Protein backbone atom coordinates (compact mmCIF):
# COMPACT_ATOMS: atom_id res chain seq x y z
CA UNK A 1 0.00 0.00 0.00
CA UNK A 2 0.99 3.59 -0.61
CA UNK A 3 1.63 5.18 2.79
CA UNK A 4 3.19 8.40 1.50
CA UNK A 5 0.14 10.49 2.52
CA UNK A 6 -0.48 8.76 5.82
CA UNK A 7 -0.25 10.99 8.90
CA UNK A 8 0.30 9.69 12.41
CA UNK A 9 -0.23 11.62 15.63
CA UNK A 10 0.98 10.36 18.97
CA UNK A 11 1.19 11.62 22.53
CA UNK A 12 4.49 10.66 24.14
CA UNK A 13 5.32 10.96 27.80
CA UNK A 14 8.86 10.77 29.12
CA UNK A 15 10.18 10.38 32.63
CA UNK A 16 13.65 11.32 33.80
CA UNK A 17 15.41 8.78 36.00
CA UNK A 18 18.44 10.44 37.61
CA UNK A 19 21.36 8.09 38.22
CA UNK A 20 24.66 8.62 39.98
CA UNK A 21 27.98 7.50 38.58
CA UNK A 22 31.42 7.99 40.09
CA UNK A 23 34.87 8.49 38.71
CA UNK A 24 37.56 6.51 40.52
CA UNK A 25 40.87 8.29 41.11
CA UNK A 26 44.29 7.33 42.47
CA UNK A 27 47.55 9.23 42.54
CA UNK A 28 51.29 8.85 42.91
CA UNK A 29 52.86 12.09 44.06
CA UNK A 30 55.97 13.30 42.30
CA UNK A 31 58.82 15.61 43.22
CA UNK A 32 56.92 18.54 41.75
CA UNK A 33 53.31 19.66 41.91
CA UNK A 34 52.92 18.96 38.20
CA UNK A 35 50.98 16.00 36.84
CA UNK A 36 50.50 13.51 34.04
CA UNK A 37 47.02 11.99 33.78
CA UNK A 38 46.30 8.43 32.65
CA UNK A 39 42.62 7.65 32.20
CA UNK A 40 40.03 5.40 30.63
CA UNK A 41 36.37 4.59 31.13
CA UNK A 42 35.15 1.65 33.20
CA UNK A 43 31.49 1.69 32.17
CA UNK A 44 30.01 -0.30 29.31
CA UNK A 45 26.52 -0.91 27.89
CA UNK A 46 25.17 -3.38 30.45
CA UNK A 47 22.48 -5.64 29.03
CA UNK A 48 22.56 -4.08 25.59
CA UNK A 49 19.47 -1.90 25.84
CA UNK A 50 21.51 1.15 24.84
CA UNK A 51 24.13 1.53 22.10
CA UNK A 52 24.40 -2.19 21.35
CA UNK A 53 25.24 -3.28 17.82
CA UNK A 54 23.34 -6.52 18.36
CA UNK A 55 20.21 -5.15 20.03
CA UNK A 56 17.93 -7.18 17.75
CA UNK A 57 19.49 -10.49 18.72
CA UNK A 58 21.16 -10.03 22.12
CA UNK A 59 19.14 -7.43 24.02
CA UNK A 60 18.98 -8.51 27.65
CA UNK A 61 22.25 -10.45 27.50
CA UNK A 62 25.28 -9.33 29.49
CA UNK A 63 27.67 -7.28 27.37
CA UNK A 64 30.98 -7.73 29.19
CA UNK A 65 33.05 -5.20 27.28
CA UNK A 66 36.32 -7.08 27.56
CA UNK A 67 37.96 -4.80 25.02
CA UNK A 68 35.68 -1.82 25.62
CA UNK A 69 36.97 -1.08 28.11
CA UNK A 70 38.25 -3.73 30.50
CA UNK A 71 41.42 -3.73 28.40
CA UNK A 72 41.95 -0.06 29.22
CA UNK A 73 41.12 -0.17 32.92
CA UNK A 74 43.29 -3.25 33.49
CA UNK A 75 46.15 -1.47 31.74
CA UNK A 76 45.70 1.56 33.99
CA UNK A 77 45.83 -0.59 37.12
CA UNK A 78 48.92 -2.47 35.93
CA UNK A 79 50.74 0.78 35.19
CA UNK A 80 49.72 2.30 38.52
CA UNK A 81 50.94 -0.76 40.39
CA UNK A 82 54.26 -0.77 38.55
CA UNK A 83 54.94 2.92 39.20
CA UNK A 84 53.89 2.59 42.85
CA UNK A 85 56.71 0.08 43.35
CA UNK A 86 59.31 2.17 41.52
CA UNK A 87 61.26 5.35 42.24
CA UNK A 88 59.42 8.58 42.86
CA UNK A 89 58.63 10.29 39.54
CA UNK A 90 59.57 13.88 38.82
CA UNK A 91 55.92 14.72 38.12
CA UNK A 92 52.91 13.26 39.88
CA UNK A 93 50.79 10.62 38.16
CA UNK A 94 47.00 10.78 38.34
CA UNK A 95 45.03 7.67 37.38
CA UNK A 96 41.32 8.09 36.57
CA UNK A 97 38.69 5.48 35.71
CA UNK A 98 35.82 7.45 34.19
CA UNK A 99 32.13 6.72 34.46
CA UNK A 100 29.51 7.45 31.82
CA UNK A 101 31.68 7.40 28.70
CA UNK A 102 29.14 5.33 26.79
CA UNK A 103 26.42 7.85 27.69
CA UNK A 104 28.35 10.74 26.17
CA UNK A 105 31.75 11.17 27.88
CA UNK A 106 29.96 12.21 31.07
CA UNK A 107 32.64 11.31 33.62
CA UNK A 108 35.52 12.98 31.83
CA UNK A 109 33.45 16.06 31.06
CA UNK A 110 32.57 16.31 34.75
CA UNK A 111 36.21 15.98 35.76
CA UNK A 112 37.25 18.67 33.27
CA UNK A 113 34.76 21.05 34.89
CA UNK A 114 35.74 20.02 38.45
CA UNK A 115 39.41 18.99 38.22
CA UNK A 116 41.22 17.59 41.24
CA UNK A 117 44.44 18.88 39.72
CA UNK A 118 44.35 22.30 38.10
CA UNK A 119 44.60 22.08 34.34
CA UNK A 120 47.51 24.51 34.49
CA UNK A 121 49.47 21.89 36.44
CA UNK A 122 48.59 19.01 34.09
CA UNK A 123 51.30 18.37 31.50
CA UNK A 124 49.47 15.77 29.42
CA UNK A 125 46.66 13.22 29.40
CA UNK A 126 46.83 9.72 27.91
CA UNK A 127 43.48 8.03 27.36
CA UNK A 128 43.30 4.24 27.13
CA UNK A 129 40.17 2.92 25.45
CA UNK A 130 40.05 -0.41 23.57
CA UNK A 131 43.61 -1.69 23.30
CA UNK A 132 42.80 -5.38 23.64
CA UNK A 133 42.17 -6.44 20.07
CA UNK A 134 45.43 -5.67 18.23
CA UNK A 135 45.56 -7.41 14.87
CA UNK A 136 48.64 -7.96 12.74
CA UNK A 137 50.63 -6.03 15.37
CA UNK A 138 48.87 -2.77 14.37
CA UNK A 139 48.13 -0.19 17.08
CA UNK A 140 46.76 3.26 16.29
CA UNK A 141 48.10 6.28 18.17
CA UNK A 142 45.73 9.23 18.05
CA UNK A 143 46.51 12.71 19.30
CA UNK A 144 49.82 13.08 17.47
CA UNK A 145 48.74 16.50 16.23
CA UNK A 146 47.99 17.81 19.73
CA UNK A 147 51.67 18.18 20.70
CA UNK A 148 54.97 17.91 18.89
CA UNK A 149 56.66 16.90 22.14
CA UNK A 150 54.25 14.04 22.83
CA UNK A 151 54.48 12.92 19.22
CA UNK A 152 58.26 12.81 19.53
CA UNK A 153 58.02 10.68 22.67
CA UNK A 154 55.86 8.23 20.71
CA UNK A 155 58.36 8.08 17.85
CA UNK A 156 61.26 7.61 20.25
CA UNK A 157 59.54 4.79 22.11
CA UNK A 158 58.22 2.91 19.06
CA UNK A 159 61.53 1.16 18.14
CA UNK A 160 61.67 -0.36 21.64
CA UNK A 161 58.54 -2.40 20.92
CA UNK A 162 59.12 -4.39 17.77
CA UNK A 163 56.04 -6.50 18.46
CA UNK A 164 53.85 -3.48 17.64
CA UNK A 165 53.46 -1.49 14.46
CA UNK A 166 52.18 1.96 15.28
CA UNK A 167 49.86 3.80 12.94
CA UNK A 168 50.40 7.44 13.82
CA UNK A 169 47.17 9.40 13.42
CA UNK A 170 47.89 13.03 12.56
CA UNK A 171 44.29 14.23 12.28
CA UNK A 172 42.95 16.66 14.92
CA UNK A 173 41.52 15.16 18.09
CA UNK A 174 37.75 14.55 18.04
CA UNK A 175 35.01 13.77 20.62
CA UNK A 176 35.28 9.99 20.39
CA UNK A 177 36.57 9.18 23.87
CA UNK A 178 37.56 10.66 27.22
CA UNK A 179 40.64 12.59 26.07
CA UNK A 180 38.30 15.08 24.38
CA UNK A 181 37.43 16.98 27.57
CA UNK A 182 41.13 17.42 28.39
CA UNK A 183 41.97 18.52 24.88
CA UNK A 184 39.25 21.17 25.04
CA UNK A 185 40.67 22.30 28.39
CA UNK A 186 44.03 22.99 26.78
CA UNK A 187 45.93 19.81 27.66
CA UNK A 188 47.88 17.81 25.06
CA UNK A 189 46.63 14.24 24.71
CA UNK A 190 47.40 10.81 23.31
CA UNK A 191 44.94 8.01 22.60
CA UNK A 192 46.27 4.50 21.85
CA UNK A 193 43.58 2.40 20.17
CA UNK A 194 43.54 -1.08 18.66
CA UNK A 195 40.73 -0.19 16.28
CA UNK A 196 37.03 -0.70 15.68
CA UNK A 197 36.01 -4.31 15.21
CA UNK A 198 32.99 -6.51 14.54
CA UNK A 199 32.35 -7.47 18.19
CA UNK A 200 32.50 -3.95 19.59
CA UNK A 201 29.29 -3.20 21.55
CA UNK A 202 28.07 -6.76 21.21
CA UNK A 203 27.63 -9.60 23.67
CA UNK A 204 30.62 -11.29 22.02
CA UNK A 205 33.15 -8.78 23.42
CA UNK A 206 34.39 -11.39 25.88
CA UNK A 207 37.78 -12.15 27.51
CA UNK A 208 38.64 -15.04 25.16
CA UNK A 209 38.69 -12.60 22.22
CA UNK A 210 41.49 -10.45 23.69
CA UNK A 211 45.05 -10.47 22.32
CA UNK A 212 46.73 -10.59 25.72
CA UNK A 213 50.30 -10.58 24.48
CA UNK A 214 49.75 -7.40 22.48
CA UNK A 215 47.76 -5.90 25.36
CA UNK A 216 50.74 -6.40 27.65
CA UNK A 217 53.15 -4.87 25.13
CA UNK A 218 50.82 -1.91 24.58
CA UNK A 219 50.64 -1.37 28.33
CA UNK A 220 54.43 -1.34 28.55
CA UNK A 221 54.64 1.11 25.66
CA UNK A 222 52.17 3.48 27.35
CA UNK A 223 54.08 3.24 30.64
CA UNK A 224 57.31 4.17 28.87
CA UNK A 225 55.70 7.23 27.31
CA UNK A 226 54.26 8.32 30.65
CA UNK A 227 57.63 8.01 32.34
CA UNK A 228 59.34 10.07 29.67
CA UNK A 229 56.73 12.82 29.89
CA UNK A 230 57.13 12.85 33.66
CA UNK A 231 60.92 12.98 33.62
CA UNK A 232 61.50 15.37 30.70
CA UNK A 233 62.36 18.85 31.97
CA UNK A 234 60.60 20.76 29.21
CA UNK A 235 56.83 21.06 29.23
CA UNK A 236 54.95 19.47 26.32
CA UNK A 237 53.62 22.00 23.85
CA UNK A 238 49.91 22.17 23.03
CA UNK A 239 48.49 22.47 19.52
CA UNK A 240 44.77 22.55 20.04
CA UNK A 241 41.66 24.68 20.16
CA UNK A 242 41.90 26.37 23.57
CA UNK A 243 43.75 29.63 23.06
CA UNK A 244 43.31 30.70 26.69
CA UNK A 245 44.94 27.67 28.30
CA UNK A 246 48.06 28.19 30.37
CA UNK A 247 50.72 25.71 31.38
CA UNK A 248 52.67 25.09 34.61
CA UNK A 249 55.02 27.96 33.80
CA UNK A 250 52.13 30.43 33.74
CA UNK A 251 52.51 31.07 30.03
CA UNK A 252 49.86 30.52 27.40
CA UNK A 253 50.20 27.02 25.98
CA UNK A 254 49.64 28.43 22.53
CA UNK A 255 52.15 31.32 22.27
CA UNK A 256 50.59 34.66 21.50
CA UNK A 257 51.88 37.02 18.89
CA UNK A 258 53.24 40.29 20.23
mmCIF file of C-alpha atoms in Angstrom:
data_model
loop_
_atom_site.group_PDB
_atom_site.id
_atom_site.type_symbol
_atom_site.label_atom_id
_atom_site.label_comp_id
_atom_site.label_asym_id
_atom_site.label_seq_id
_atom_site.Cartn_x
_atom_site.Cartn_y
_atom_site.Cartn_z
ATOM 1 C CA UNK A 1 0.000 0.000 0.000
ATOM 2 C CA UNK A 2 0.994 3.590 -0.605
ATOM 3 C CA UNK A 3 1.633 5.178 2.789
ATOM 4 C CA UNK A 4 3.187 8.405 1.505
ATOM 5 C CA UNK A 5 0.139 10.487 2.519
ATOM 6 C CA UNK A 6 -0.483 8.756 5.818
ATOM 7 C CA UNK A 7 -0.250 10.985 8.900
ATOM 8 C CA UNK A 8 0.301 9.689 12.407
ATOM 9 C CA UNK A 9 -0.227 11.621 15.628
ATOM 10 C CA UNK A 10 0.980 10.360 18.970
ATOM 11 C CA UNK A 11 1.188 11.617 22.529
ATOM 12 C CA UNK A 12 4.487 10.660 24.145
ATOM 13 C CA UNK A 13 5.316 10.957 27.805
ATOM 14 C CA UNK A 14 8.859 10.766 29.123
ATOM 15 C CA UNK A 15 10.181 10.381 32.632
ATOM 16 C CA UNK A 16 13.651 11.323 33.805
ATOM 17 C CA UNK A 17 15.410 8.783 36.003
ATOM 18 C CA UNK A 18 18.439 10.440 37.609
ATOM 19 C CA UNK A 19 21.358 8.094 38.220
ATOM 20 C CA UNK A 20 24.662 8.617 39.983
ATOM 21 C CA UNK A 21 27.985 7.502 38.575
ATOM 22 C CA UNK A 22 31.418 7.986 40.088
ATOM 23 C CA UNK A 23 34.875 8.491 38.715
ATOM 24 C CA UNK A 24 37.561 6.507 40.523
ATOM 25 C CA UNK A 25 40.866 8.290 41.107
ATOM 26 C CA UNK A 26 44.286 7.329 42.470
ATOM 27 C CA UNK A 27 47.548 9.232 42.537
ATOM 28 C CA UNK A 28 51.287 8.852 42.906
ATOM 29 C CA UNK A 29 52.861 12.094 44.059
ATOM 30 C CA UNK A 30 55.968 13.304 42.302
ATOM 31 C CA UNK A 31 58.823 15.611 43.217
ATOM 32 C CA UNK A 32 56.918 18.545 41.752
ATOM 33 C CA UNK A 33 53.308 19.656 41.913
ATOM 34 C CA UNK A 34 52.917 18.965 38.199
ATOM 35 C CA UNK A 35 50.981 16.000 36.840
ATOM 36 C CA UNK A 36 50.505 13.511 34.043
ATOM 37 C CA UNK A 37 47.016 11.995 33.776
ATOM 38 C CA UNK A 38 46.298 8.434 32.652
ATOM 39 C CA UNK A 39 42.622 7.654 32.197
ATOM 40 C CA UNK A 40 40.029 5.396 30.631
ATOM 41 C CA UNK A 41 36.368 4.587 31.131
ATOM 42 C CA UNK A 42 35.149 1.651 33.204
ATOM 43 C CA UNK A 43 31.488 1.690 32.175
ATOM 44 C CA UNK A 44 30.007 -0.299 29.314
ATOM 45 C CA UNK A 45 26.524 -0.909 27.893
ATOM 46 C CA UNK A 46 25.172 -3.379 30.446
ATOM 47 C CA UNK A 47 22.478 -5.643 29.033
ATOM 48 C CA UNK A 48 22.561 -4.075 25.592
ATOM 49 C CA UNK A 49 19.469 -1.900 25.840
ATOM 50 C CA UNK A 50 21.514 1.154 24.843
ATOM 51 C CA UNK A 51 24.126 1.534 22.098
ATOM 52 C CA UNK A 52 24.397 -2.189 21.350
ATOM 53 C CA UNK A 53 25.241 -3.277 17.816
ATOM 54 C CA UNK A 54 23.343 -6.524 18.363
ATOM 55 C CA UNK A 55 20.211 -5.150 20.032
ATOM 56 C CA UNK A 56 17.928 -7.183 17.748
ATOM 57 C CA UNK A 57 19.487 -10.494 18.719
ATOM 58 C CA UNK A 58 21.164 -10.028 22.119
ATOM 59 C CA UNK A 59 19.140 -7.433 24.018
ATOM 60 C CA UNK A 60 18.983 -8.513 27.646
ATOM 61 C CA UNK A 61 22.251 -10.449 27.502
ATOM 62 C CA UNK A 62 25.277 -9.335 29.487
ATOM 63 C CA UNK A 63 27.675 -7.284 27.369
ATOM 64 C CA UNK A 64 30.975 -7.730 29.188
ATOM 65 C CA UNK A 65 33.050 -5.199 27.283
ATOM 66 C CA UNK A 66 36.325 -7.084 27.561
ATOM 67 C CA UNK A 67 37.963 -4.804 25.020
ATOM 68 C CA UNK A 68 35.677 -1.818 25.620
ATOM 69 C CA UNK A 69 36.971 -1.085 28.109
ATOM 70 C CA UNK A 70 38.255 -3.728 30.502
ATOM 71 C CA UNK A 71 41.416 -3.726 28.405
ATOM 72 C CA UNK A 72 41.947 -0.062 29.222
ATOM 73 C CA UNK A 73 41.120 -0.173 32.919
ATOM 74 C CA UNK A 74 43.290 -3.252 33.491
ATOM 75 C CA UNK A 75 46.149 -1.470 31.737
ATOM 76 C CA UNK A 76 45.705 1.564 33.987
ATOM 77 C CA UNK A 77 45.828 -0.590 37.122
ATOM 78 C CA UNK A 78 48.919 -2.468 35.928
ATOM 79 C CA UNK A 79 50.739 0.776 35.187
ATOM 80 C CA UNK A 80 49.717 2.305 38.521
ATOM 81 C CA UNK A 81 50.937 -0.762 40.388
ATOM 82 C CA UNK A 82 54.260 -0.766 38.550
ATOM 83 C CA UNK A 83 54.936 2.921 39.202
ATOM 84 C CA UNK A 84 53.890 2.594 42.853
ATOM 85 C CA UNK A 85 56.714 0.084 43.347
ATOM 86 C CA UNK A 86 59.311 2.170 41.520
ATOM 87 C CA UNK A 87 61.265 5.349 42.235
ATOM 88 C CA UNK A 88 59.416 8.585 42.862
ATOM 89 C CA UNK A 89 58.635 10.290 39.541
ATOM 90 C CA UNK A 90 59.566 13.878 38.821
ATOM 91 C CA UNK A 91 55.916 14.722 38.123
ATOM 92 C CA UNK A 92 52.909 13.259 39.884
ATOM 93 C CA UNK A 93 50.791 10.618 38.158
ATOM 94 C CA UNK A 94 46.998 10.782 38.338
ATOM 95 C CA UNK A 95 45.028 7.673 37.380
ATOM 96 C CA UNK A 96 41.319 8.087 36.565
ATOM 97 C CA UNK A 97 38.691 5.478 35.712
ATOM 98 C CA UNK A 98 35.824 7.451 34.186
ATOM 99 C CA UNK A 99 32.130 6.715 34.460
ATOM 100 C CA UNK A 100 29.511 7.455 31.821
ATOM 101 C CA UNK A 101 31.676 7.397 28.697
ATOM 102 C CA UNK A 102 29.138 5.330 26.789
ATOM 103 C CA UNK A 103 26.418 7.848 27.687
ATOM 104 C CA UNK A 104 28.353 10.741 26.172
ATOM 105 C CA UNK A 105 31.752 11.173 27.881
ATOM 106 C CA UNK A 106 29.955 12.206 31.074
ATOM 107 C CA UNK A 107 32.637 11.307 33.620
ATOM 108 C CA UNK A 108 35.525 12.981 31.832
ATOM 109 C CA UNK A 109 33.449 16.064 31.064
ATOM 110 C CA UNK A 110 32.566 16.314 34.754
ATOM 111 C CA UNK A 111 36.206 15.983 35.757
ATOM 112 C CA UNK A 112 37.246 18.672 33.274
ATOM 113 C CA UNK A 113 34.755 21.049 34.892
ATOM 114 C CA UNK A 114 35.738 20.019 38.452
ATOM 115 C CA UNK A 115 39.407 18.988 38.219
ATOM 116 C CA UNK A 116 41.216 17.590 41.242
ATOM 117 C CA UNK A 117 44.441 18.876 39.723
ATOM 118 C CA UNK A 118 44.346 22.297 38.104
ATOM 119 C CA UNK A 119 44.597 22.082 34.336
ATOM 120 C CA UNK A 120 47.509 24.506 34.494
ATOM 121 C CA UNK A 121 49.470 21.890 36.441
ATOM 122 C CA UNK A 122 48.594 19.012 34.094
ATOM 123 C CA UNK A 123 51.300 18.367 31.504
ATOM 124 C CA UNK A 124 49.469 15.772 29.415
ATOM 125 C CA UNK A 125 46.663 13.218 29.400
ATOM 126 C CA UNK A 126 46.826 9.716 27.912
ATOM 127 C CA UNK A 127 43.478 8.029 27.365
ATOM 128 C CA UNK A 128 43.296 4.235 27.131
ATOM 129 C CA UNK A 129 40.170 2.920 25.446
ATOM 130 C CA UNK A 130 40.047 -0.411 23.573
ATOM 131 C CA UNK A 131 43.607 -1.688 23.304
ATOM 132 C CA UNK A 132 42.801 -5.383 23.642
ATOM 133 C CA UNK A 133 42.174 -6.436 20.073
ATOM 134 C CA UNK A 134 45.425 -5.666 18.231
ATOM 135 C CA UNK A 135 45.556 -7.406 14.868
ATOM 136 C CA UNK A 136 48.640 -7.960 12.743
ATOM 137 C CA UNK A 137 50.628 -6.032 15.369
ATOM 138 C CA UNK A 138 48.871 -2.771 14.374
ATOM 139 C CA UNK A 139 48.130 -0.188 17.080
ATOM 140 C CA UNK A 140 46.762 3.260 16.287
ATOM 141 C CA UNK A 141 48.098 6.280 18.166
ATOM 142 C CA UNK A 142 45.727 9.227 18.047
ATOM 143 C CA UNK A 143 46.512 12.712 19.304
ATOM 144 C CA UNK A 144 49.817 13.083 17.474
ATOM 145 C CA UNK A 145 48.735 16.501 16.227
ATOM 146 C CA UNK A 146 47.994 17.812 19.727
ATOM 147 C CA UNK A 147 51.666 18.180 20.701
ATOM 148 C CA UNK A 148 54.974 17.912 18.893
ATOM 149 C CA UNK A 149 56.663 16.904 22.137
ATOM 150 C CA UNK A 150 54.250 14.040 22.834
ATOM 151 C CA UNK A 151 54.475 12.922 19.219
ATOM 152 C CA UNK A 152 58.258 12.806 19.528
ATOM 153 C CA UNK A 153 58.022 10.677 22.666
ATOM 154 C CA UNK A 154 55.860 8.225 20.706
ATOM 155 C CA UNK A 155 58.358 8.079 17.849
ATOM 156 C CA UNK A 156 61.261 7.611 20.255
ATOM 157 C CA UNK A 157 59.536 4.786 22.106
ATOM 158 C CA UNK A 158 58.220 2.909 19.064
ATOM 159 C CA UNK A 159 61.530 1.164 18.138
ATOM 160 C CA UNK A 160 61.666 -0.361 21.642
ATOM 161 C CA UNK A 161 58.542 -2.396 20.923
ATOM 162 C CA UNK A 162 59.120 -4.392 17.772
ATOM 163 C CA UNK A 163 56.043 -6.496 18.457
ATOM 164 C CA UNK A 164 53.849 -3.481 17.644
ATOM 165 C CA UNK A 165 53.461 -1.488 14.455
ATOM 166 C CA UNK A 166 52.182 1.963 15.282
ATOM 167 C CA UNK A 167 49.860 3.800 12.938
ATOM 168 C CA UNK A 168 50.396 7.439 13.820
ATOM 169 C CA UNK A 169 47.168 9.402 13.416
ATOM 170 C CA UNK A 170 47.894 13.030 12.557
ATOM 171 C CA UNK A 171 44.289 14.232 12.283
ATOM 172 C CA UNK A 172 42.952 16.656 14.920
ATOM 173 C CA UNK A 173 41.516 15.156 18.092
ATOM 174 C CA UNK A 174 37.749 14.547 18.042
ATOM 175 C CA UNK A 175 35.009 13.773 20.622
ATOM 176 C CA UNK A 176 35.283 9.994 20.386
ATOM 177 C CA UNK A 177 36.570 9.177 23.868
ATOM 178 C CA UNK A 178 37.561 10.662 27.216
ATOM 179 C CA UNK A 179 40.644 12.585 26.073
ATOM 180 C CA UNK A 180 38.301 15.081 24.376
ATOM 181 C CA UNK A 181 37.434 16.975 27.572
ATOM 182 C CA UNK A 182 41.127 17.418 28.387
ATOM 183 C CA UNK A 183 41.972 18.519 24.876
ATOM 184 C CA UNK A 184 39.252 21.167 25.045
ATOM 185 C CA UNK A 185 40.668 22.301 28.392
ATOM 186 C CA UNK A 186 44.028 22.985 26.781
ATOM 187 C CA UNK A 187 45.931 19.814 27.663
ATOM 188 C CA UNK A 188 47.878 17.811 25.056
ATOM 189 C CA UNK A 189 46.627 14.239 24.711
ATOM 190 C CA UNK A 190 47.399 10.809 23.309
ATOM 191 C CA UNK A 191 44.942 8.005 22.601
ATOM 192 C CA UNK A 192 46.265 4.504 21.846
ATOM 193 C CA UNK A 193 43.576 2.398 20.170
ATOM 194 C CA UNK A 194 43.535 -1.083 18.664
ATOM 195 C CA UNK A 195 40.726 -0.191 16.282
ATOM 196 C CA UNK A 196 37.034 -0.699 15.676
ATOM 197 C CA UNK A 197 36.008 -4.311 15.209
ATOM 198 C CA UNK A 198 32.990 -6.514 14.536
ATOM 199 C CA UNK A 199 32.349 -7.468 18.185
ATOM 200 C CA UNK A 200 32.497 -3.945 19.592
ATOM 201 C CA UNK A 201 29.293 -3.197 21.548
ATOM 202 C CA UNK A 202 28.066 -6.755 21.206
ATOM 203 C CA UNK A 203 27.627 -9.605 23.667
ATOM 204 C CA UNK A 204 30.624 -11.290 22.021
ATOM 205 C CA UNK A 205 33.148 -8.785 23.421
ATOM 206 C CA UNK A 206 34.389 -11.394 25.880
ATOM 207 C CA UNK A 207 37.776 -12.150 27.506
ATOM 208 C CA UNK A 208 38.643 -15.036 25.164
ATOM 209 C CA UNK A 209 38.690 -12.602 22.220
ATOM 210 C CA UNK A 210 41.487 -10.455 23.690
ATOM 211 C CA UNK A 211 45.046 -10.468 22.318
ATOM 212 C CA UNK A 212 46.728 -10.590 25.723
ATOM 213 C CA UNK A 213 50.304 -10.583 24.483
ATOM 214 C CA UNK A 214 49.753 -7.403 22.478
ATOM 215 C CA UNK A 215 47.764 -5.902 25.364
ATOM 216 C CA UNK A 216 50.744 -6.401 27.654
ATOM 217 C CA UNK A 217 53.147 -4.869 25.126
ATOM 218 C CA UNK A 218 50.823 -1.910 24.576
ATOM 219 C CA UNK A 219 50.642 -1.371 28.334
ATOM 220 C CA UNK A 220 54.425 -1.339 28.554
ATOM 221 C CA UNK A 221 54.641 1.115 25.659
ATOM 222 C CA UNK A 222 52.175 3.482 27.353
ATOM 223 C CA UNK A 223 54.080 3.244 30.635
ATOM 224 C CA UNK A 224 57.313 4.167 28.869
ATOM 225 C CA UNK A 225 55.703 7.234 27.306
ATOM 226 C CA UNK A 226 54.257 8.321 30.646
ATOM 227 C CA UNK A 227 57.633 8.014 32.336
ATOM 228 C CA UNK A 228 59.341 10.072 29.666
ATOM 229 C CA UNK A 229 56.730 12.824 29.892
ATOM 230 C CA UNK A 230 57.133 12.854 33.661
ATOM 231 C CA UNK A 231 60.921 12.982 33.620
ATOM 232 C CA UNK A 232 61.499 15.372 30.705
ATOM 233 C CA UNK A 233 62.358 18.847 31.971
ATOM 234 C CA UNK A 234 60.600 20.761 29.206
ATOM 235 C CA UNK A 235 56.828 21.065 29.226
ATOM 236 C CA UNK A 236 54.948 19.470 26.321
ATOM 237 C CA UNK A 237 53.624 21.999 23.845
ATOM 238 C CA UNK A 238 49.908 22.175 23.029
ATOM 239 C CA UNK A 239 48.490 22.466 19.523
ATOM 240 C CA UNK A 240 44.774 22.553 20.044
ATOM 241 C CA UNK A 241 41.658 24.679 20.159
ATOM 242 C CA UNK A 242 41.901 26.367 23.572
ATOM 243 C CA UNK A 243 43.749 29.628 23.056
ATOM 244 C CA UNK A 244 43.307 30.699 26.691
ATOM 245 C CA UNK A 245 44.938 27.666 28.297
ATOM 246 C CA UNK A 246 48.063 28.188 30.372
ATOM 247 C CA UNK A 247 50.721 25.712 31.381
ATOM 248 C CA UNK A 248 52.671 25.088 34.614
ATOM 249 C CA UNK A 249 55.022 27.965 33.803
ATOM 250 C CA UNK A 250 52.129 30.434 33.737
ATOM 251 C CA UNK A 251 52.506 31.068 30.026
ATOM 252 C CA UNK A 252 49.864 30.518 27.401
ATOM 253 C CA UNK A 253 50.198 27.024 25.984
ATOM 254 C CA UNK A 254 49.642 28.435 22.527
ATOM 255 C CA UNK A 255 52.155 31.319 22.268
ATOM 256 C CA UNK A 256 50.587 34.656 21.496
ATOM 257 C CA UNK A 257 51.882 37.020 18.886
ATOM 258 C CA UNK A 258 53.235 40.293 20.230
#
